[in-house]
């Protein structure tokens, strides 16, 4: 069998570990051949390939990013996109695809599988917001990066008696904010799933200062104030219709300073959360996903995604993974609220 591999959407620590495991198991154990598609769905759409064998995947386990490149190209939005992909795969003699991606990349994989293409998905996102799997690789690394930042910010916040706001990624799901905030001892955590009351946030800031400590606020980029209380700016849309966010930290900086009289400063972690070497946990999870994806293709399975359930890797229908985002349940957020203020 000749199998194509692609990585789509925002990059994520552990992508190379998946690619390495897919190729190693697929070649050495199952005897298949691989071709790399460059830059997400742009690769199959435009026939952009690169050689992908055991040689090309040596030494990449700890490397961040993806050797295949990535993009947010949405072939479903391109006129005749699906037909072009089918034709290119036929011409290249590709029998099956392994698509490593998040909600958008796997959404395209779901549509292509429905068109009769052989596609197996591997869940990837630092946001941990894909349904069907307990965790995605990349999330642990992103949380680790954020916690290291929070630990450092605690000491400088206290030296200067400032409220420090840490803006982390998470457009629709606050998993990174919740986990890094809990692990880093944040005094306020704001997530997209729960609109915040700015007066309450300022109360937490004041209470924290009254205890002789300086507050750290961890805020997901998609967090929103209670309706009608503060106007937030919105950004441009990408090919999947997602708004480019950012700015909530700056907004809070201004509001907290104006309302409490304490100095407030923001730190936006941004793409630092996505770059660099994966944690050991992410390397292991990514490797196991890769091994099982190679098995799924070898078994002739299609329209499925490998997923983590407890400590087992299982296969779930792609549609299950992309149907609905896995957001933070209210009761999980309430666990963290005990430490606010
Ligand atoms: O989906 C992963 C993610 O890192 C989100 O947390 C973030 O909102 C988005 O990608 C940023 O995307 P880009 O790098 O394309 O601006």
Tab-separated table of C-alpha atoms in Angstrom, residues 6-328:
chain	number	residue	atom	x	y	z
A	6	UNK	CA	-0.279	15.221	6.170
A	7	UNK	CA	-0.339	17.607	9.134
A	8	UNK	CA	-2.896	20.433	9.085
A	9	UNK	CA	-3.972	23.438	11.155
A	10	UNK	CA	-1.910	25.097	13.863
A	11	UNK	CA	1.276	23.162	14.524
A	12	UNK	CA	1.727	21.354	17.791
A	13	UNK	CA	4.563	19.695	19.734
A	14	UNK	CA	4.490	15.959	18.985
A	15	UNK	CA	3.570	16.075	15.280
A	16	UNK	CA	6.986	14.753	14.278
A	17	UNK	CA	6.712	11.975	16.856
A	18	UNK	CA	3.461	10.821	15.194
A	19	UNK	CA	4.980	10.967	11.700
A	20	UNK	CA	8.006	8.964	12.863
A	21	UNK	CA	5.865	6.266	14.505
A	22	UNK	CA	3.466	5.983	11.539
A	23	UNK	CA	6.350	5.555	9.097
A	24	UNK	CA	8.365	3.194	11.320
A	25	UNK	CA	5.489	0.825	12.038
A	26	UNK	CA	3.946	1.126	8.567
A	27	UNK	CA	7.232	0.377	6.830
A	28	UNK	CA	9.045	-2.040	9.116
A	29	UNK	CA	6.096	-4.048	10.448
A	30	UNK	CA	3.455	-3.747	7.721
A	31	UNK	CA	5.663	-3.300	4.646
A	32	UNK	CA	3.926	-0.205	3.242
A	33	UNK	CA	5.368	2.801	1.455
A	34	UNK	CA	4.776	6.445	2.427
A	35	UNK	CA	4.596	9.820	0.753
A	36	UNK	CA	4.546	13.119	2.638
A	37	UNK	CA	2.038	15.796	1.646
A	38	UNK	CA	3.260	19.306	2.313
A	39	UNK	CA	1.390	22.016	4.204
A	40	UNK	CA	-1.834	20.351	5.308
A	41	UNK	CA	-4.642	19.911	2.772
A	42	UNK	CA	-2.760	22.190	0.372
A	43	UNK	CA	-0.488	19.183	-0.332
A	44	UNK	CA	-3.100	16.773	-1.739
A	45	UNK	CA	-4.970	19.685	-3.325
A	46	UNK	CA	-1.972	20.930	-5.277
A	47	UNK	CA	-0.027	17.662	-5.487
A	48	UNK	CA	2.804	18.958	-3.267
A	49	UNK	CA	4.733	15.962	-1.967
A	50	UNK	CA	8.026	15.036	-0.334
A	51	UNK	CA	9.763	11.705	0.227
A	52	UNK	CA	8.792	10.122	3.532
A	53	UNK	CA	10.608	7.010	4.665
A	54	UNK	CA	12.447	5.745	7.730
A	55	UNK	CA	15.513	7.812	6.697
A	56	UNK	CA	13.567	11.099	6.590
A	57	UNK	CA	12.034	10.453	10.000
A	58	UNK	CA	15.213	9.656	11.922
A	59	UNK	CA	16.098	12.065	14.724
A	60	UNK	CA	12.805	13.983	14.652
A	61	UNK	CA	11.173	12.590	17.832
A	62	UNK	CA	12.049	15.558	20.096
A	63	UNK	CA	11.722	18.216	17.404
A	64	UNK	CA	8.814	20.685	17.574
A	65	UNK	CA	6.804	21.749	14.532
A	66	UNK	CA	6.272	19.374	11.630
A	67	UNK	CA	8.693	18.256	8.941
A	68	UNK	CA	5.726	18.200	6.526
A	69	UNK	CA	4.723	21.820	7.089
A	70	UNK	CA	1.173	22.905	7.872
A	71	UNK	CA	-1.508	25.306	6.696
A	72	UNK	CA	-5.130	26.160	7.292
A	73	UNK	CA	-6.109	25.448	3.659
A	74	UNK	CA	-9.705	24.267	3.448
A	75	UNK	CA	-10.165	22.239	0.228
A	76	UNK	CA	-13.924	21.975	0.766
A	77	UNK	CA	-14.130	25.748	0.228
A	78	UNK	CA	-12.177	25.483	-3.041
A	79	UNK	CA	-14.219	24.960	-6.221
A	80	UNK	CA	-13.743	21.323	-7.273
A	81	UNK	CA	-11.341	20.833	-4.339
A	82	UNK	CA	-12.469	17.314	-3.448
A	83	UNK	CA	-12.255	16.153	-7.093
A	84	UNK	CA	-8.763	17.646	-7.399
A	85	UNK	CA	-7.636	15.730	-4.309
A	86	UNK	CA	-9.128	12.499	-5.662
A	87	UNK	CA	-7.375	12.996	-9.004
A	88	UNK	CA	-4.009	13.810	-7.385
A	89	UNK	CA	-4.161	10.774	-5.101
A	90	UNK	CA	-4.999	8.566	-8.072
A	91	UNK	CA	-2.126	9.989	-10.105
A	92	UNK	CA	0.324	9.546	-7.218
A	93	UNK	CA	-0.887	6.012	-6.586
A	94	UNK	CA	-1.886	6.853	-2.998
A	95	UNK	CA	-4.316	4.296	-1.538
A	96	UNK	CA	-4.938	5.874	1.859
A	97	UNK	CA	-4.304	9.052	3.821
A	98	UNK	CA	-3.351	9.640	7.435
A	99	UNK	CA	-4.464	13.155	8.407
A	100	UNK	CA	-2.998	14.535	11.623
A	101	UNK	CA	-4.945	17.548	12.774
A	102	UNK	CA	-7.566	19.215	14.895
A	103	UNK	CA	-11.204	19.998	14.390
A	104	UNK	CA	-10.768	21.635	10.963
A	105	UNK	CA	-8.293	19.174	9.409
A	106	UNK	CA	-10.286	16.204	10.671
A	107	UNK	CA	-13.533	17.860	9.546
A	108	UNK	CA	-12.153	17.781	5.996
A	109	UNK	CA	-11.023	14.173	6.570
A	110	UNK	CA	-14.596	13.308	7.607
A	111	UNK	CA	-15.995	14.781	4.369
A	112	UNK	CA	-13.395	13.009	2.230
A	113	UNK	CA	-14.085	9.682	3.950
A	114	UNK	CA	-17.788	10.208	3.176
A	115	UNK	CA	-16.737	10.648	-0.486
A	116	UNK	CA	-15.180	7.181	-0.384
A	117	UNK	CA	-11.520	8.074	0.220
A	118	UNK	CA	-9.563	5.964	2.708
A	119	UNK	CA	-8.709	8.327	5.543
A	120	UNK	CA	-7.553	7.714	9.108
A	121	UNK	CA	-7.314	10.659	11.512
A	122	UNK	CA	-4.915	11.415	14.351
A	123	UNK	CA	-6.128	14.014	16.887
A	124	UNK	CA	-3.815	16.969	17.384
A	125	UNK	CA	-4.270	20.289	19.139
A	126	UNK	CA	-2.682	22.109	22.010
A	127	UNK	CA	-6.239	23.237	22.874
A	128	UNK	CA	-7.348	19.696	23.899
A	129	UNK	CA	-10.817	20.496	22.564
A	130	UNK	CA	-11.408	17.493	20.301
A	131	UNK	CA	-14.221	15.157	21.284
A	132	UNK	CA	-13.776	11.401	21.191
A	133	UNK	CA	-10.381	11.423	22.903
A	134	UNK	CA	-9.507	12.063	26.542
A	135	UNK	CA	-6.420	14.090	25.574
A	136	UNK	CA	-4.667	15.336	22.476
A	137	UNK	CA	-0.874	15.485	22.276
A	138	UNK	CA	0.584	18.995	22.447
A	139	UNK	CA	-1.726	19.999	25.271
A	140	UNK	CA	0.634	18.814	28.006
A	141	UNK	CA	3.511	20.770	26.450
A	142	UNK	CA	1.431	23.945	26.112
A	143	UNK	CA	0.346	23.689	29.745
A	144	UNK	CA	3.944	23.104	30.840
A	145	UNK	CA	5.100	26.226	28.973
A	146	UNK	CA	2.315	28.292	30.534
A	147	UNK	CA	3.039	26.987	34.046
A	148	UNK	CA	6.725	27.844	33.733
A	149	UNK	CA	5.710	31.378	32.748
A	150	UNK	CA	3.214	31.663	35.621
A	151	UNK	CA	5.830	30.484	38.161
A	152	UNK	CA	8.177	33.224	36.962
A	153	UNK	CA	5.461	35.872	36.923
A	154	UNK	CA	4.498	35.210	40.576
A	155	UNK	CA	7.839	36.499	41.861
A	156	UNK	CA	8.014	39.615	39.725
A	157	UNK	CA	4.328	40.394	40.451
A	158	UNK	CA	5.076	40.308	44.159
A	159	UNK	CA	8.210	42.443	43.908
A	160	UNK	CA	6.287	45.190	42.128
A	161	UNK	CA	2.855	44.763	43.761
A	162	UNK	CA	1.298	44.379	40.342
A	163	UNK	CA	-1.580	42.315	39.024
A	164	UNK	CA	-0.181	40.192	36.215
A	165	UNK	CA	-2.440	38.843	33.494
A	166	UNK	CA	-1.297	35.841	31.467
A	167	UNK	CA	-3.131	35.407	28.169
A	168	UNK	CA	-3.002	31.819	26.915
A	169	UNK	CA	-4.402	30.155	23.787
A	170	UNK	CA	-7.906	28.717	23.634
A	171	UNK	CA	-10.486	30.221	21.329
A	172	UNK	CA	-13.532	28.208	22.319
A	173	UNK	CA	-12.189	25.958	25.071
A	174	UNK	CA	-10.370	26.980	28.218
A	175	UNK	CA	-8.427	23.759	28.888
A	176	UNK	CA	-4.986	25.386	28.732
A	177	UNK	CA	-6.117	28.248	30.990
A	178	UNK	CA	-7.776	25.867	33.453
A	179	UNK	CA	-4.891	23.405	33.747
A	180	UNK	CA	-2.080	25.968	33.740
A	181	UNK	CA	-4.010	28.188	36.128
A	182	UNK	CA	-4.606	25.311	38.543
A	183	UNK	CA	-1.015	24.070	38.331
A	184	UNK	CA	0.411	27.577	38.560
A	185	UNK	CA	-1.722	28.731	41.490
A	186	UNK	CA	-3.569	31.470	39.599
A	187	UNK	CA	-5.912	33.707	41.564
A	188	UNK	CA	-8.343	34.114	38.696
A	189	UNK	CA	-8.893	31.886	35.639
A	190	UNK	CA	-11.096	33.116	32.807
A	191	UNK	CA	-12.285	30.733	30.091
A	192	UNK	CA	-14.495	31.079	26.998
A	193	UNK	CA	-17.107	28.667	28.390
A	194	UNK	CA	-18.030	30.991	31.254
A	195	UNK	CA	-18.542	34.723	30.729
A	196	UNK	CA	-16.853	36.767	33.466
A	197	UNK	CA	-18.057	39.598	35.643
A	198	UNK	CA	-15.395	42.314	35.636
A	199	UNK	CA	-16.502	43.577	39.067
A	200	UNK	CA	-15.959	40.112	40.539
A	201	UNK	CA	-12.552	39.839	38.829
A	202	UNK	CA	-11.563	43.184	40.396
A	203	UNK	CA	-12.776	41.965	43.813
A	204	UNK	CA	-10.477	38.936	43.509
A	205	UNK	CA	-7.587	41.266	42.624
A	206	UNK	CA	-8.220	43.476	45.641
A	207	UNK	CA	-8.610	40.507	48.014
A	208	UNK	CA	-5.350	39.026	46.833
A	209	UNK	CA	-3.470	42.275	47.386
A	210	UNK	CA	-5.044	42.539	50.863
A	211	UNK	CA	-3.427	39.175	51.721
A	212	UNK	CA	0.016	40.682	50.954
A	213	UNK	CA	0.380	38.670	47.759
A	214	UNK	CA	0.099	39.851	44.162
A	215	UNK	CA	-2.567	38.334	41.916
A	216	UNK	CA	-1.942	36.295	38.793
A	217	UNK	CA	-4.841	36.085	36.353
A	218	UNK	CA	-4.788	33.422	33.649
A	219	UNK	CA	-7.095	34.244	30.779
A	220	UNK	CA	-7.892	32.234	27.654
A	221	UNK	CA	-7.795	34.333	24.484
A	222	UNK	CA	-11.472	33.553	23.848
A	223	UNK	CA	-12.731	34.589	27.314
A	224	UNK	CA	-15.613	37.049	27.189
A	225	UNK	CA	-17.175	39.460	29.667
A	226	UNK	CA	-20.838	39.219	30.653
A	227	UNK	CA	-23.018	40.393	27.812
A	228	UNK	CA	-23.420	44.138	27.534
A	229	UNK	CA	-20.736	44.962	30.147
A	230	UNK	CA	-17.612	45.516	28.002
A	231	UNK	CA	-17.106	45.876	24.235
A	232	UNK	CA	-14.420	43.538	22.861
A	233	UNK	CA	-12.846	43.985	19.454
A	234	UNK	CA	-12.996	41.102	16.951
A	235	UNK	CA	-10.418	40.158	14.340
A	236	UNK	CA	-10.323	38.809	10.796
A	237	UNK	CA	-11.512	35.298	9.859
A	238	UNK	CA	-9.397	32.396	8.576
A	239	UNK	CA	-10.399	29.850	5.859
A	240	UNK	CA	-12.392	27.837	8.401
A	241	UNK	CA	-14.270	30.934	9.608
A	242	UNK	CA	-12.424	31.282	12.923
A	243	UNK	CA	-11.836	34.765	14.207
A	244	UNK	CA	-8.209	35.654	14.964
A	245	UNK	CA	-8.313	36.512	18.638
A	246	UNK	CA	-6.039	38.366	21.009
A	247	UNK	CA	-6.543	41.482	23.010
A	248	UNK	CA	-8.445	40.267	26.071
A	249	UNK	CA	-5.280	40.561	28.204
A	250	UNK	CA	-4.756	44.159	27.159
A	251	UNK	CA	-8.370	44.910	27.827
A	252	UNK	CA	-8.203	43.459	31.340
A	253	UNK	CA	-4.955	45.316	32.007
A	254	UNK	CA	-6.728	48.602	31.344
A	255	UNK	CA	-9.931	47.781	33.197
A	256	UNK	CA	-8.256	46.345	36.311
A	257	UNK	CA	-5.925	49.327	36.646
A	258	UNK	CA	-8.780	51.798	36.171
A	259	UNK	CA	-11.167	50.014	38.548
A	260	UNK	CA	-8.815	48.933	41.373
A	261	UNK	CA	-6.034	51.521	41.231
A	262	UNK	CA	-3.396	48.758	41.203
A	263	UNK	CA	-0.927	48.532	38.360
A	264	UNK	CA	-1.795	45.690	35.970
A	265	UNK	CA	0.358	44.250	33.182
A	266	UNK	CA	-0.298	41.546	30.641
A	267	UNK	CA	1.923	38.811	29.203
A	268	UNK	CA	0.673	37.196	26.002
A	269	UNK	CA	2.241	33.740	25.646
A	270	UNK	CA	1.046	33.271	22.052
A	271	UNK	CA	2.904	30.865	19.791
A	272	UNK	CA	5.548	30.067	22.435
A	273	UNK	CA	2.918	27.569	23.660
A	274	UNK	CA	3.010	25.753	20.330
A	275	UNK	CA	6.693	25.761	19.519
A	276	UNK	CA	9.642	23.706	20.684
A	277	UNK	CA	10.216	20.243	22.001
A	278	UNK	CA	7.267	18.143	23.302
A	279	UNK	CA	7.136	16.927	26.896
A	280	UNK	CA	7.790	13.226	27.531
A	281	UNK	CA	4.035	12.678	28.007
A	282	UNK	CA	3.278	14.195	24.593
A	283	UNK	CA	6.064	12.218	22.910
A	284	UNK	CA	4.641	8.967	24.262
A	285	UNK	CA	1.028	9.819	23.403
A	286	UNK	CA	1.970	11.013	19.900
A	287	UNK	CA	4.064	7.897	19.318
A	288	UNK	CA	1.241	5.594	20.418
A	289	UNK	CA	-1.251	7.453	18.197
A	290	UNK	CA	1.141	7.036	15.255
A	291	UNK	CA	1.612	3.302	15.839
A	292	UNK	CA	-2.135	2.724	16.051
A	293	UNK	CA	-2.891	4.906	12.991
A	294	UNK	CA	-0.499	2.738	10.951
A	295	UNK	CA	-2.358	-0.359	12.202
A	296	UNK	CA	-5.755	1.161	11.326
A	297	UNK	CA	-4.718	1.853	7.726
A	298	UNK	CA	-3.145	-1.585	7.463
A	299	UNK	CA	-6.443	-3.140	8.645
A	300	UNK	CA	-8.251	-1.313	5.822
A	301	UNK	CA	-10.118	0.886	8.302
A	302	UNK	CA	-11.307	4.314	7.134
A	303	UNK	CA	-13.354	7.209	8.503
A	304	UNK	CA	-11.897	6.574	11.967
A	305	UNK	CA	-9.651	8.463	14.337
A	306	UNK	CA	-7.284	6.984	16.890
A	307	UNK	CA	-8.150	8.205	20.371
A	308	UNK	CA	-7.069	7.948	23.985
A	309	UNK	CA	-9.614	6.404	26.358
A	310	UNK	CA	-8.184	6.040	29.814
A	311	UNK	CA	-4.806	4.513	29.034
A	312	UNK	CA	-5.936	2.651	25.903
A	313	UNK	CA	-5.693	3.763	22.302
A	314	UNK	CA	-8.957	2.998	20.511
A	315	UNK	CA	-10.562	3.858	17.163
A	316	UNK	CA	-13.615	6.122	17.060
A	317	UNK	CA	-15.631	7.374	14.066
A	318	UNK	CA	-14.116	10.595	12.689
A	319	UNK	CA	-17.560	12.185	12.777
A	320	UNK	CA	-17.702	11.636	16.548
A	321	UNK	CA	-14.493	13.579	16.993
A	322	UNK	CA	-15.462	16.535	14.866
A	323	UNK	CA	-19.188	16.809	15.608
A	324	UNK	CA	-18.877	18.907	18.719
A	325	UNK	CA	-16.012	20.645	20.515
A	326	UNK	CA	-14.981	19.272	23.888
A	327	UNK	CA	-15.289	22.294	26.146
A	328	UNK	CA	-14.603	22.641	29.874
